[in-house]
Structures are given as structure tokens and as C-alpha cells.
Short mmCIF file of C-alpha atoms and ligand atoms in Angstrom, two decimals:
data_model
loop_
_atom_site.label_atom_id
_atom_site.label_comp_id
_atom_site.label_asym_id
_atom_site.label_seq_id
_atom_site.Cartn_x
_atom_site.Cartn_y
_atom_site.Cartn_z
CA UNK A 119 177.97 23.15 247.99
CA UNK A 120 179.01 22.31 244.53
CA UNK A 121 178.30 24.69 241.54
CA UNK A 122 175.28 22.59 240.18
CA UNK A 123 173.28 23.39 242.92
CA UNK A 124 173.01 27.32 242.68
CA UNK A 125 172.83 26.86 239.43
CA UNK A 126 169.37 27.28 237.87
CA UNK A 127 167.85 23.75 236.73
CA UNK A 128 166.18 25.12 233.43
CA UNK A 129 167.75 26.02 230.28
CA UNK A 130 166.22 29.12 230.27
CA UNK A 131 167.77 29.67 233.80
CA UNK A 132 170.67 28.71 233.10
CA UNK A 133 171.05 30.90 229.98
CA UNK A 134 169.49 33.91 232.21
CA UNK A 135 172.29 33.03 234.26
CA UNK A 136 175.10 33.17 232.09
CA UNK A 137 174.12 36.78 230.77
CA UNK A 138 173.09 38.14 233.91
CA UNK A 139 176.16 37.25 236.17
CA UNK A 140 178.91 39.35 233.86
CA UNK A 141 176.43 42.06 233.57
CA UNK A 142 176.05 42.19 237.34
CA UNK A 143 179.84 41.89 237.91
CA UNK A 144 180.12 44.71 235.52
CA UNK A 145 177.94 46.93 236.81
CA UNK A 146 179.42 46.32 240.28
CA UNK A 147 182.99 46.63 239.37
CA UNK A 148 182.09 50.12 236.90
CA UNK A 149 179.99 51.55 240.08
CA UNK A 150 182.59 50.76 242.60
CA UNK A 151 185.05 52.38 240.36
CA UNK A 152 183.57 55.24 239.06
CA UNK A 153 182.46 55.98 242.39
CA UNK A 154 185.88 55.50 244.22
CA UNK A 155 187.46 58.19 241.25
CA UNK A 156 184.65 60.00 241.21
CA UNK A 157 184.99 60.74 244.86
CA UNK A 158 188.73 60.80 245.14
CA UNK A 159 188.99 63.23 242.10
CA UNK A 160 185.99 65.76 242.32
CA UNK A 161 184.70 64.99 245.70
CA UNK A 162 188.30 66.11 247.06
CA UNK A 163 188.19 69.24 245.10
CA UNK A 164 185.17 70.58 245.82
CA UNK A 165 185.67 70.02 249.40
CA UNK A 166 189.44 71.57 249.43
CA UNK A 167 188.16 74.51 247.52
CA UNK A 168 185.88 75.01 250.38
CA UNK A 169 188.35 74.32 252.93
CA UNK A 170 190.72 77.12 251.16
CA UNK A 171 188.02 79.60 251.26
CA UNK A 172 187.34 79.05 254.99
CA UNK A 173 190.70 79.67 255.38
CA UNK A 174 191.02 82.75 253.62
CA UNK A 175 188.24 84.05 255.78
CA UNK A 176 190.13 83.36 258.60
CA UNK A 177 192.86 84.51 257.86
CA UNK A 178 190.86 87.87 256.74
CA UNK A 179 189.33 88.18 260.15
CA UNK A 180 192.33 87.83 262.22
CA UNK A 181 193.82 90.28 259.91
CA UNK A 182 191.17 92.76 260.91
CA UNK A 183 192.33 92.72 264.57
CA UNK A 184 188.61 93.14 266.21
CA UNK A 185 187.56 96.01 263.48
CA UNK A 186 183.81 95.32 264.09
CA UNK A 187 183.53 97.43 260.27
CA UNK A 188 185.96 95.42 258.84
CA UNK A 189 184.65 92.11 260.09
CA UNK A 190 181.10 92.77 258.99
CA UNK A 191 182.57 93.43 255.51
CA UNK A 192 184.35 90.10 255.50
CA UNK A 193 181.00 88.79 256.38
CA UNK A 194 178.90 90.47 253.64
CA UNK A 195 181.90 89.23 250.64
CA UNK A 196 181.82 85.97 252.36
CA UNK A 197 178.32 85.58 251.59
CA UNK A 198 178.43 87.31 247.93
CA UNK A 199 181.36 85.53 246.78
CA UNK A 200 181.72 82.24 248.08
CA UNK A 201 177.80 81.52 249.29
CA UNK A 202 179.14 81.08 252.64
CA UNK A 203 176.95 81.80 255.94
CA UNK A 204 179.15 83.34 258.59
CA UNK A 205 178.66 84.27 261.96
CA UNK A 206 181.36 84.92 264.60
CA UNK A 207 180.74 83.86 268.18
CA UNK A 208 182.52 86.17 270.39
CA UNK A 209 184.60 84.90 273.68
CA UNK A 210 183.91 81.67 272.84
CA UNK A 211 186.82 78.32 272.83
CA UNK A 212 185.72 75.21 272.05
CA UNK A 213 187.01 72.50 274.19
CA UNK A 214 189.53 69.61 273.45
CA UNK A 215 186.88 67.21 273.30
CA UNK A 216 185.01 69.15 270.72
CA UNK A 217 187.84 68.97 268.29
CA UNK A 218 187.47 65.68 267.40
CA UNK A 219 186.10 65.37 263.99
CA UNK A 220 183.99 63.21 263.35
CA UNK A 221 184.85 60.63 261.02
CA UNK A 222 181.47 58.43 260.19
CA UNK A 223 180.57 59.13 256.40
CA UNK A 224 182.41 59.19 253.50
CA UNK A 225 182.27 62.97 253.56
CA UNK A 226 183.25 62.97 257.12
CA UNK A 227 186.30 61.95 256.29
CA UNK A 228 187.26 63.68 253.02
CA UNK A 229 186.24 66.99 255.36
CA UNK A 230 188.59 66.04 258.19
CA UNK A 231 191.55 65.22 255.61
CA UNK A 232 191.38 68.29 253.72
CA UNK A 233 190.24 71.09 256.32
CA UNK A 234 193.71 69.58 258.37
CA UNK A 235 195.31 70.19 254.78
CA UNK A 236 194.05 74.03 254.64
CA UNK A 237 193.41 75.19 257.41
CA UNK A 238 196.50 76.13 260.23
CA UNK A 239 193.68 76.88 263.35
CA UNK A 240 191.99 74.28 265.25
CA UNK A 241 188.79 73.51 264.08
CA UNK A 242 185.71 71.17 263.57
CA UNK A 243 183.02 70.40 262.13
CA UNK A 244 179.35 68.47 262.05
CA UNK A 245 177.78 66.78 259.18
CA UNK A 246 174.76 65.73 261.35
CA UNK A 247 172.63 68.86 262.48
CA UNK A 248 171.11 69.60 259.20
CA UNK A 249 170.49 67.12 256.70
CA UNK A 250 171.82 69.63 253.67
CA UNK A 251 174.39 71.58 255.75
CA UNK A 252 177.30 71.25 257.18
CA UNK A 253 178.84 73.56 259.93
CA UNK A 254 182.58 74.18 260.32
CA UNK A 255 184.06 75.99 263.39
CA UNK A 256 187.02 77.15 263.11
CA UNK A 257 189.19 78.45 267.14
CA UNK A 258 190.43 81.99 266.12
CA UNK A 259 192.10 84.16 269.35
CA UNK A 260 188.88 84.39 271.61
CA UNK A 261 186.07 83.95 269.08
CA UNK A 262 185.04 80.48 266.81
CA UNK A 263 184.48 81.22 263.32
CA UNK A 264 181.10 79.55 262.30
CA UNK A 265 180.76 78.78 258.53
CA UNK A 266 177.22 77.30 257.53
CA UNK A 267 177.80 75.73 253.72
CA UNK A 268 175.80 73.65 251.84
CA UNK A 269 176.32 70.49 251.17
CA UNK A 270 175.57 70.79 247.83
CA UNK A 271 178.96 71.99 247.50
CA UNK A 272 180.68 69.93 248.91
CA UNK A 273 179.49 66.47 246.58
CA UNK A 274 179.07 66.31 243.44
CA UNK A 275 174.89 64.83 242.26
CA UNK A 276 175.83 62.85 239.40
CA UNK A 277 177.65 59.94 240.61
CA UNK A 278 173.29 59.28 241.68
CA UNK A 279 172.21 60.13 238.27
CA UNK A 280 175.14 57.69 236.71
CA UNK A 281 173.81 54.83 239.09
CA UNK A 282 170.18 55.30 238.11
CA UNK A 283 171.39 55.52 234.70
CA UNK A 284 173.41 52.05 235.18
CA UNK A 285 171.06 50.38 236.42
CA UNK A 286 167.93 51.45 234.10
CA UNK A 287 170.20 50.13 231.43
CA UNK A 288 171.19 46.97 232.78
CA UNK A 289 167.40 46.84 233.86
CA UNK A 290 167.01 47.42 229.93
CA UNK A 291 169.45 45.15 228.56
CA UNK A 292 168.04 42.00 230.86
CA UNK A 293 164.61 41.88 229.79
CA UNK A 294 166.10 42.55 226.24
CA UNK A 295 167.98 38.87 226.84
CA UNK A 296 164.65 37.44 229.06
CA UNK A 297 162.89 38.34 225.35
CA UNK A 298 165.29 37.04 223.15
CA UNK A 299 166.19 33.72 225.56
CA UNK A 300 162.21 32.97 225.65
CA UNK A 301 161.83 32.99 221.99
CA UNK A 302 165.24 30.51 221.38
CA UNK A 303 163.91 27.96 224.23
CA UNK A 304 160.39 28.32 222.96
CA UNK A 305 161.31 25.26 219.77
CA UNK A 306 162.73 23.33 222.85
CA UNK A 307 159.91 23.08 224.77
CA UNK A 308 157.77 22.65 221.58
CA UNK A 309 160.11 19.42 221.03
CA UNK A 310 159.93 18.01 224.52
CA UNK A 311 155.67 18.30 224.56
CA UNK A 312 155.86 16.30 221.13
CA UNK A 313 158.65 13.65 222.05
CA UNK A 314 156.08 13.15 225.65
CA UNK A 315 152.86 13.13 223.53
CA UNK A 316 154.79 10.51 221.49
CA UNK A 317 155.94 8.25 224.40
CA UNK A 318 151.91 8.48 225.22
CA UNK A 319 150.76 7.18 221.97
CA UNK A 320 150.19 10.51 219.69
CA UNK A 321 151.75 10.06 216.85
CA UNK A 322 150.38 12.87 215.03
CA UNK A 323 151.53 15.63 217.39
CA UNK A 324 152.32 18.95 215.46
CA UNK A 325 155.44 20.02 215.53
CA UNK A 326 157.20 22.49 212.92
CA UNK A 327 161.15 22.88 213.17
CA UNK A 328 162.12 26.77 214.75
CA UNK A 329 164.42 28.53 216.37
CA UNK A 330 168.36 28.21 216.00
CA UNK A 331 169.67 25.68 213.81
CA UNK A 332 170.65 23.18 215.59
CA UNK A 333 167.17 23.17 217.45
CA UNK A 334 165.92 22.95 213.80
CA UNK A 335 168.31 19.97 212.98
CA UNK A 336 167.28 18.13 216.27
CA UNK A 337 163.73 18.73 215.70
CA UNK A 338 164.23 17.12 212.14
CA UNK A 339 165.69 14.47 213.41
CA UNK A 340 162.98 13.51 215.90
CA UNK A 341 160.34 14.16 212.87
CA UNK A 342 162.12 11.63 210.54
CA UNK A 343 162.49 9.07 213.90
CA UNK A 344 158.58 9.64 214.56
CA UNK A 345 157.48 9.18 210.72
CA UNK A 346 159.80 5.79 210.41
CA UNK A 347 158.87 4.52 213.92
CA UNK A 348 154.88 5.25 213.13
CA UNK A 349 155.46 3.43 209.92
CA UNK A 350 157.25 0.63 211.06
CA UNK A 351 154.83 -0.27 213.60
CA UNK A 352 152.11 0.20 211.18
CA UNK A 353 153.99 -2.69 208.76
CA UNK A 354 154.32 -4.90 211.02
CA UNK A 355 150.72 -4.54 212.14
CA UNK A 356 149.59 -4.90 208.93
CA UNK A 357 151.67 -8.31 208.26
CA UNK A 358 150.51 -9.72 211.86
CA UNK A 359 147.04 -8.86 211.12
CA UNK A 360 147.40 -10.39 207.11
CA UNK A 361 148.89 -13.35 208.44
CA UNK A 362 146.66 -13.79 211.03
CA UNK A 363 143.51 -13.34 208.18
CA UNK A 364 144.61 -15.66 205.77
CA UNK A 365 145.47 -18.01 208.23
CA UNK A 366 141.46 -18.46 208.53
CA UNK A 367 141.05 -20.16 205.51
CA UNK A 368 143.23 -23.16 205.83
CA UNK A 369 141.77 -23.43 209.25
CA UNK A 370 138.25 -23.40 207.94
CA UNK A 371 139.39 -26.33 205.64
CA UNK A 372 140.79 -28.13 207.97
CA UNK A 373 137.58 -27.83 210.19
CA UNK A 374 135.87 -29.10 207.45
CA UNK A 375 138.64 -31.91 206.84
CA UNK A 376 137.90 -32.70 210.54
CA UNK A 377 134.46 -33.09 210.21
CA UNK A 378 134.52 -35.90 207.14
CA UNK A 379 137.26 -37.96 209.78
CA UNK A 380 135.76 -40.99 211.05
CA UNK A 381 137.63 -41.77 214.62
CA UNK A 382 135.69 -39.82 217.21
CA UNK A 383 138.17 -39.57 220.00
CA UNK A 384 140.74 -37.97 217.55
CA UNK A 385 138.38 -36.08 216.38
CA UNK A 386 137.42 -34.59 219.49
CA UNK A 387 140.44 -33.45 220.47
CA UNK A 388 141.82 -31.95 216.80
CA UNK A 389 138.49 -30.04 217.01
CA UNK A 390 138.82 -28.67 220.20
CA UNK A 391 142.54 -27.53 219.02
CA UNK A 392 141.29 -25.83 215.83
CA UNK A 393 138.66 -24.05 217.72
CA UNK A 394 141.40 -22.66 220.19
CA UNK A 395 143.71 -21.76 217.31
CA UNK A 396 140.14 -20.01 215.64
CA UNK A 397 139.63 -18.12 218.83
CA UNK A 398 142.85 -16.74 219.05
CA UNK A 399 143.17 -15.33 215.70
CA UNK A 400 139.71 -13.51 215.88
CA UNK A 401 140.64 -12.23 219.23
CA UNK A 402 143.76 -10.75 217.80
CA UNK A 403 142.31 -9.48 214.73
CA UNK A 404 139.93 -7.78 216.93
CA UNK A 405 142.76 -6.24 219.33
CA UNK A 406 144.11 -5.04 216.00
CA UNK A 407 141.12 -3.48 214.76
CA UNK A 408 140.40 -1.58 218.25
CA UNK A 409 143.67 -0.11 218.39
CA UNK A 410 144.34 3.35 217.85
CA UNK A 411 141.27 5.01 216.67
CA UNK A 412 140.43 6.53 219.50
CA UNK A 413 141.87 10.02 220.63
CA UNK A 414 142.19 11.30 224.51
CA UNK A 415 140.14 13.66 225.96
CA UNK A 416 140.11 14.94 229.66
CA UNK A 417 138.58 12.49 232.09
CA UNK A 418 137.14 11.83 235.40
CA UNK A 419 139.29 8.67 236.29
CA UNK A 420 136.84 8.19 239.20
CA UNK A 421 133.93 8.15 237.71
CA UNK A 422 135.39 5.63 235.30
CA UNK A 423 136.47 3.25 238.00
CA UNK A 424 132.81 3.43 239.44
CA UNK A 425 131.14 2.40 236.37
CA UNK A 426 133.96 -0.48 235.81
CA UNK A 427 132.40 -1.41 239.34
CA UNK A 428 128.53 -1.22 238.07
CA UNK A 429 129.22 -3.39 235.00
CA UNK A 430 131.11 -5.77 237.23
CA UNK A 431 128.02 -6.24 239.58
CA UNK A 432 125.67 -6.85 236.57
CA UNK A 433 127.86 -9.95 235.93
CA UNK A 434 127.76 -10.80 239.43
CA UNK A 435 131.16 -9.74 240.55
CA UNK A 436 131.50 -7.86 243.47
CA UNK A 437 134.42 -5.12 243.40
CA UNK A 438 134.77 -3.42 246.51
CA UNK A 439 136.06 0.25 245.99
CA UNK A 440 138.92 0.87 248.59
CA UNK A 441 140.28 4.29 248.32
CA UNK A 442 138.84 6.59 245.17
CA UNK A 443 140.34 9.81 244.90
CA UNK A 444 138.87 12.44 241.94
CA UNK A 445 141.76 12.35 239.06
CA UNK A 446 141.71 14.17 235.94
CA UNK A 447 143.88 12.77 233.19
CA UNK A 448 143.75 12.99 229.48
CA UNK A 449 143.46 9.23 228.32
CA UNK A 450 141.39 7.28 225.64
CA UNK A 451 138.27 6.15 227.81
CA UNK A 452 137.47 3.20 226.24
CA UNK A 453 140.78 1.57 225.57
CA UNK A 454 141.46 2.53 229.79
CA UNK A 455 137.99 0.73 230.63
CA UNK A 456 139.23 -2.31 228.49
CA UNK A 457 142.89 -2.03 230.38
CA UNK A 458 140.93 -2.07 233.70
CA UNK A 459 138.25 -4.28 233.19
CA UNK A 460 140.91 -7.04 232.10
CA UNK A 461 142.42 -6.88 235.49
CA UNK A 462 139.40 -6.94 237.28
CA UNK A 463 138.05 -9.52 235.24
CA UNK A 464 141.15 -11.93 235.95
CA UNK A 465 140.78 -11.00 239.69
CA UNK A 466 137.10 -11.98 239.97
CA UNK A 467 137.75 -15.10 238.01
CA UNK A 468 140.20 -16.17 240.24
CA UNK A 469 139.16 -14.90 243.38
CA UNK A 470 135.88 -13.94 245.71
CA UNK A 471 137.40 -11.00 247.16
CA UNK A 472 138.56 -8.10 245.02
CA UNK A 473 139.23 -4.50 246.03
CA UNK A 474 140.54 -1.15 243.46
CA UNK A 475 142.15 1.85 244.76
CA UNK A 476 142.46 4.77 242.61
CA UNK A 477 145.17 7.45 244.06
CA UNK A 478 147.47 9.87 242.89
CA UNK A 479 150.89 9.77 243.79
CA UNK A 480 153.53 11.53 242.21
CA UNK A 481 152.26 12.04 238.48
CA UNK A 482 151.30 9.53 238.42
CA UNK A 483 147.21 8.09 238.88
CA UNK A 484 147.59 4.34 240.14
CA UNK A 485 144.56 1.79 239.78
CA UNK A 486 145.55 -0.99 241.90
CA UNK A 487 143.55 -3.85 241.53
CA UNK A 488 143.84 -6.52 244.72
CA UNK A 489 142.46 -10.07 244.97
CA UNK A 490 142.37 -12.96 247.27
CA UNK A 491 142.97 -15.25 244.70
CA UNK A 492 146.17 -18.00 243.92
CA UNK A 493 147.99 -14.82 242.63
CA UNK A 494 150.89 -15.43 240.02
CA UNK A 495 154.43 -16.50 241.18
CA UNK A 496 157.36 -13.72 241.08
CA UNK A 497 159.03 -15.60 238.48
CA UNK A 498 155.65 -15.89 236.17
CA UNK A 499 155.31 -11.92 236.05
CA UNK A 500 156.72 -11.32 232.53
CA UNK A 501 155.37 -14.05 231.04
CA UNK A 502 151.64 -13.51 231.89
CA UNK A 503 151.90 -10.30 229.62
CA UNK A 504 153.73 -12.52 226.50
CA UNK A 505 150.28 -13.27 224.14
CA UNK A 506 148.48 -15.92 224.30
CA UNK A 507 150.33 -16.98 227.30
CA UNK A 508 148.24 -18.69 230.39
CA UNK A 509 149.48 -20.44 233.49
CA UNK A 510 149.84 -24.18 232.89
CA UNK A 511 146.95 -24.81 235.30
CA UNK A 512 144.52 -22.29 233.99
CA UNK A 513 145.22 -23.99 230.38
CA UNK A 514 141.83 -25.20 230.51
CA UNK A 515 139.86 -22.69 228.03
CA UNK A 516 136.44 -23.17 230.16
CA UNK A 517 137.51 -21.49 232.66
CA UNK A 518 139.54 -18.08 231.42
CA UNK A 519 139.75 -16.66 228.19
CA UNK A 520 142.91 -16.86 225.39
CA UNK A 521 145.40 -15.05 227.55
CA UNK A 522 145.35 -11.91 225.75
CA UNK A 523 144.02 -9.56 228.52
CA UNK A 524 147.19 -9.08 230.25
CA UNK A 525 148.87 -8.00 226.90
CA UNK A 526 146.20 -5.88 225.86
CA UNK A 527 145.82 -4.26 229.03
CA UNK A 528 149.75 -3.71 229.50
CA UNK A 529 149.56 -2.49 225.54
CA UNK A 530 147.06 0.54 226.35
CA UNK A 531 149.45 1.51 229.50
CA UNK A 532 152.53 2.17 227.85
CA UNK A 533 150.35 4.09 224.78
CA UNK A 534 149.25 6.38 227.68
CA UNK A 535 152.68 6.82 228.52
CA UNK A 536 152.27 4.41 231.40
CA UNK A 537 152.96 0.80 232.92
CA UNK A 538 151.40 -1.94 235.04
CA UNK A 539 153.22 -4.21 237.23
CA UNK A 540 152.27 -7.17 238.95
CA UNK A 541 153.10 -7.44 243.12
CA UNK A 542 151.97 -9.79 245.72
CA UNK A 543 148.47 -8.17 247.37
CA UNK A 544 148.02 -7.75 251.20
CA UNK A 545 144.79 -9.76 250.33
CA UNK A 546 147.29 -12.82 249.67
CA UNK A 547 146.69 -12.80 245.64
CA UNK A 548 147.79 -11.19 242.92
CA UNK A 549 148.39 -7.12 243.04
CA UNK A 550 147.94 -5.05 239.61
CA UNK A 551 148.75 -1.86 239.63
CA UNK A 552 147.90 0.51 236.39
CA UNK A 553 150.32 3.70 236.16
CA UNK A 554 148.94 6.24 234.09
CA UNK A 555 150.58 9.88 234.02
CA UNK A 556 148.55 12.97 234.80
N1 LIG B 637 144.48 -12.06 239.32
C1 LIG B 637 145.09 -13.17 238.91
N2 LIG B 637 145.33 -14.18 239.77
C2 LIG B 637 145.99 -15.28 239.37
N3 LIG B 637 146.42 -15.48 238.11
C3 LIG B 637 146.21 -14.53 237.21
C4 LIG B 637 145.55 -13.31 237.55
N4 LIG B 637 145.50 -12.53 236.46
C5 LIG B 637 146.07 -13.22 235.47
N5 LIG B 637 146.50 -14.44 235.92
C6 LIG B 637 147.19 -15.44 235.13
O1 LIG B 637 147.80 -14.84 234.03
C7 LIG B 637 147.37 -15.43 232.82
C8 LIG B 637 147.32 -14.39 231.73
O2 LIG B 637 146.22 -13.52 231.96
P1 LIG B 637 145.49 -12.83 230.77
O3 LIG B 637 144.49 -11.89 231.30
O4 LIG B 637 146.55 -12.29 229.87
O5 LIG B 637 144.81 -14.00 230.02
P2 LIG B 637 143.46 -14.73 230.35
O6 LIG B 637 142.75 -14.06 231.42
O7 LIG B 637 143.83 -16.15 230.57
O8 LIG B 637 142.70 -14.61 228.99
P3 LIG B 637 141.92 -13.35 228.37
O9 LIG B 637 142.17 -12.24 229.33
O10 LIG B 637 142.55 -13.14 227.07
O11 LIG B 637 140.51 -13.71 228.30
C9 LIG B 637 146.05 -16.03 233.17
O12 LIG B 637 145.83 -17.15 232.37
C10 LIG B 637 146.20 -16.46 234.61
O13 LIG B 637 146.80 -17.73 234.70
MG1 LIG B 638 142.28 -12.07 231.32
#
């Protein structure tokens, strides 16, 4: 067992951990201390004082040589002055094997050690027939001497009162550190929920630097990473999407250009390039456009996945639904649809045969998109996702699109926070499987 695994895995564990274990150990050690002194010091007093006295009465009753007078005085001052009960049982001797002292409590034994120190008669004693008393016998010539004290004299109460005291205060002083650790770890939590809402495409996530200073300092430091990230993807968004505008005009010449040519099959095939080139930069500008205006509220993923299915049939494409379990996930519902529908729109152009699942695993929710179709080879996998990248034999434009789904798609994943990766499907085509987390 190494030390990292009984250790707690959260800071706030950890830092419980650190104050609580001394304390403990302190509180241990200053009980089992105090309470070893406590008993060696005042327990042993109180009970030799008793053990004296016991003797003295003894020693008194011997000394009255059967005076019934004298021994019913003893009795009486006994009583008075020491708050002893005594009785004297007449013709009695207690037998060897009642000596034997019993030696079972802590009191037990500081009785046994310090009625041998005081007292010259054999005697006993029992701890056990009352719970507050405690009898001593002590073997005088032909009669036991009976003493009935209290126990209350023979301990002292406070060493309870000091250990309800101790631990009251140490009761005290933790939830004093469980208040004070909450409110230092509160910042880092704060930080963690922005740097996650960041990795899932919020940008805007409020966040205001607290706590100790260098909780402050890494909290600025994430701020000033989020503000130049956000600003450097917004620059070069803004150049791609310039470039791609003004490209439009010296295209729309050159259509024109094309046009006034006089050699048909040239002509043909220049226009058929232009058109491509036209195509792609409106479907990028438009990808650009889309992007990020939408903000993510809590959804039914299966109810999305159902309608994906409906709009599917409506352009003749059958989906079948495999396994749909109910998921609840905050995500931007259109930009997901679009995600989805571009796999499932690359499976049913593909293939005849195309099944979703929609399952939960981990924290994750998967949409796994199968098909029966060619599927894409292992070494083809990153390169279906580059833009405007298609398979050399689906180059033909009549039958797919640009080959921006994949990168759109794959785009809207990772701003959830998620992925999708491409595996070979049981059906024999192409698996897609859409992580988002939950
Ligand atoms: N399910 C699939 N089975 C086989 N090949 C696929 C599948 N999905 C995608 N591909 C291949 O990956 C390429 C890239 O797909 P992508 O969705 O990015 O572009 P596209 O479908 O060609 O065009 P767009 O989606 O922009 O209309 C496709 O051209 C196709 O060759
Ligand atoms: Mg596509």
C-alpha cells in the first residue's frame, strides 16, 4: 500500500488531511498523557489515602480487644470522619482463594498496589458488586473488617471533563479549518468549471480572480490565455473568411472571361472548375457565418436523433435506430443536428443500410453512425476531416458534396468538448462515432 492511496484524491481532502492528522496525533498523545499522570499522580493518592484510613481503623479495632463500646465508637468516627461504611462480621475468615485481588481495571490495580502498601493484614477487595462502590475486607483475629467506600473517592471526575473538553475543541477547531479550506478551494474549482467550459467552446465563461494569491495569479493567467486564444481565432477567421470573399470577384470575372472563349471543349471543363472553386468558397463562407452564434441549452439527445431520422426518411433515406438510450447533455442543438446529419448523410450516400446508436458510456454520450457502404481505408481517416478533401473516387461532384461535412462535423465535436473517430462497422462500412461529454 503506498501513501497515495490513503491519501484523499481532492485538494480539499488532502488539505483536510494535513490539518486533521497532527491535531489527531495531538489530541491522542495529550490524552494518553494527561491521563497516564493524571492517574499515576492523583489517582494513587486518593486511593492510598483511603488505604491509610482503612488501616487506621484496623488498627483501632484490634486495639479495642473485642470492647463491643469501643468498637461501635470506631464505627460511628469512621463514618463522621472519613465517610466510610463499616460493618464487622464476627467469626468470620475468608479463605485463601478469596484473597486474590482482583486485578481487571485500572483501579483494580492501583487498589491492589497500594492497600499491599498500607495495610499489614490480609485483605481484599471487589470493584464489581456495585457499580459506585467498592468493598474492602480486611482478615482481623476472628472477624473481617468490611469497609463500603465510594468510588467517588477513589478517582478523580475530571480527567472525563478534560476529554470532553479536548475533544469539543478539536471538534471546534476542524470545522473552523473545513470553513476556511472551503472558501480557499472555492477560486479553484471556479477555475477548473471555466478552463472545461472553455475546452467546450464557451469562451465567455465568467470568471473573476479570488482567493490566495497565487490562485489569483493562475486565474490571471488563464484570463489573459482565454482573451488572446479567443482573439486569435477570431483573426484568423476573419482573414479566411476576407480572403475567401474577395476571392469572388476575380472568379466572377473569370466566369465571365470564360463565357466570351470560343473553344467549347476547353470551355467546358474551365467552367466546370470555376463552378467547383465557386461552390467551395460559398460553402465556407457559410460554415463561417453559422459558427458560434448559438449558445447550449439542456437537451434531449434522443429526441434529437429521432427527428435526424424523420428528416432522413422525407429524403428517402432509411436510418434504422439501433439502440436509443434518453441522454441529457447541454449542447448547441442545431450545430449537433448539422454534426449528425453530415454523418448520416455520407452513410446513406454511400450505402443502403445505415443504423445509429445513441448510448452513454462513461461521460461520455456516443452517436455511432454504421453503414454498409465501401467505408474509408485506415490510412484515409485523417484526411477525410482535412477541408475540402474527398476520396479520389468520389471526386466526381454529382455524386457527394465539397468535402466539407466531415470537417464541419468534427469542428462542432471538439467545440462541445468532444471528438469523432472513424472505425471499421460490423455492417462492413464505415463506423462514425460522435463523443460528446455529459
Ligand atoms: N460513410 C462513408 N463511407 C465511405 N466514405 C465516406 C463516408 N463518409 C465520408 N466518406 C468519404 O470521406 C470524404 C469526406 O467526407 P465529407 O463529408 O467531409 O465530404 P463530402 O461528403 O464529400 O462533402 P460534403 O459533406 O461537404 O457535402 C467523402 O468524400 C467520402 O469519400
Ligand atoms: Mg459529407
Amino acid at each position: 500500500m503506498r501513501l497515495r492511496d490513503i491519501m484523499p484524491k481532492s485538494l480539499f481532502g488532502r488539505s483536510l488531511f494535513i490539518v486533521g492528522l497532527p491535531l489527531i496525533f495531538l489530541q491522542i498523545f495529550l490524552g494518553y498523557f494527561f491521563f497516564e499522570r493524571h492517574w499515576d499522580d492523583v489517582g494513587r493518592r486518593l486511593v492510598l489515602a483511603v488505604a491509610g484510613e482503612i488501616a487506621l481503623i484496623s488498627d483501632k479495632i484490634i486495639l479495642a480487644e473485642e470492647n463491643h463500646i469501643i468498637e461501635k465508637q470506631i464505627i460511628e468516627d469512621s463514618a463522621n470522619f472519613f465517610g466510610a461504611k463499616i460493618k464487622i462480621l464476627p467469626n468470620t475468615i475468608l479463605k485463601e482463594n478469596e484473597l486474590l485481588h482482583p486485578k481487571k481495571t485500572r483501579l483494580d490495580r492501583a487498589l491492589s498496589k497500594s492497600l499491599k502498601e498500607r495495610i499489614k493484614f490480609s485483605h481484599t477487595f471487589n470493584t464489581t458488586i456495585s457499580s459506585n462502590k467498592v468493598m474492602i475486607y480486611v482478615q482481623l483475629p476472628n472477624k473481617v473488617l468490611l469497609t463500603e467506600i465510594s468510588k467517588k473517592r477513589l478517582y478523580s471526575s475530571t480527567t472525563y471533563i478534560f476529554i470532553a473538553v479536548m475533544l469539543v475543541s478539536s471538534l471546534l477547531l476542524l470545522s473552523l479549518a473545513i470553513f476556511f479550506l472551503r472558501r480557499q478551494i472555492s477560486p479553484l474549482k471556479e477555475l477548473s468549471n471555466a478552463a472545461d467550459a472553455f475546452g467546450k467552446g464557451d469562451t465567455f465563461y465568467a470568471l473573476k480572480p479570488r482567493g490566495a494569491d497565487e490562485v489569483r495569479q493562475v486565474t490571471h493567467a488563464f484570463l489573459d490565455m482565454r482573451e488572446r486564444i479567443r482573439l486569435h481565432i477570431e483573426q484568423r477567421t476573419n482573414m479566411l473568411a476576407g480572403v475567401s470573399h474577395d476571392l469572388r470577384t476575380p472568379l466572377t470575372r473569370m466566369k465571365l472571361q470564360i463565357e466570351m472563349l470560343s473553344s467549347n471543349e476547353d470551355k467546358i471543363g474551365l467552367k466546370e472548375d470555376v463552378n467547383q472553386m465557386e461552390q467551395m468558397l460559398e460553402a465556407y463562407l457559410s460554415f463561417i457565418k453559422e459558427k458560434e452564434l448559438e449558445i447550449g441549452v439542456k437537451s434531449d439527445l434522443s429526441k434529437l436523433v429521432g427527428s435526424i431520422i424523420l428528416d432522413a426518411k422525407r429524403n428517402d433515406d432509411i436510418i434504422s435506430p439501433k439502440k436509443i438510450e434518453t441522454i441529457d447533455a447541454k449542447v448547441r442543438i442545431n450545430d449537433l443536428r448539422r454534426a449528425i446529419t453530415n454523418l448520416t448523410s455520407n452513410a446513406c450516400r454511400e450505402s443502403k443500410i445505415v443504423e445509429i446508436s445513441l448510448i452513454k458510456k462513461d461521460k461520455n454520450a456516443l452517436i455511432i453512425i454504421d453503414d454498409n457502404g465501401p467505408g474509408i481505408k485506415k490510412e484515409d481517416y485523417t484526411s477525410v476531416f482535412k477541408a475540402f478533401y474527398r476520396i479520389e473516387n468520389s471526386r466526381n461532384l454529382s455524386t457527394g458534396g465539397l468535402g466539407l461535412g466531415l470537417t464541419i462535423a468534427r469542428d462542432i465535436a471538439r467545440s462541445h468538448g468532444g471528438e469523432i473517430k472513424l472505425d471499421k462497422s460490423h455492417l462492413g462500412g464505415l463506423k462514425a462515432i460522435l463523443s460528446i461529454p455529459i
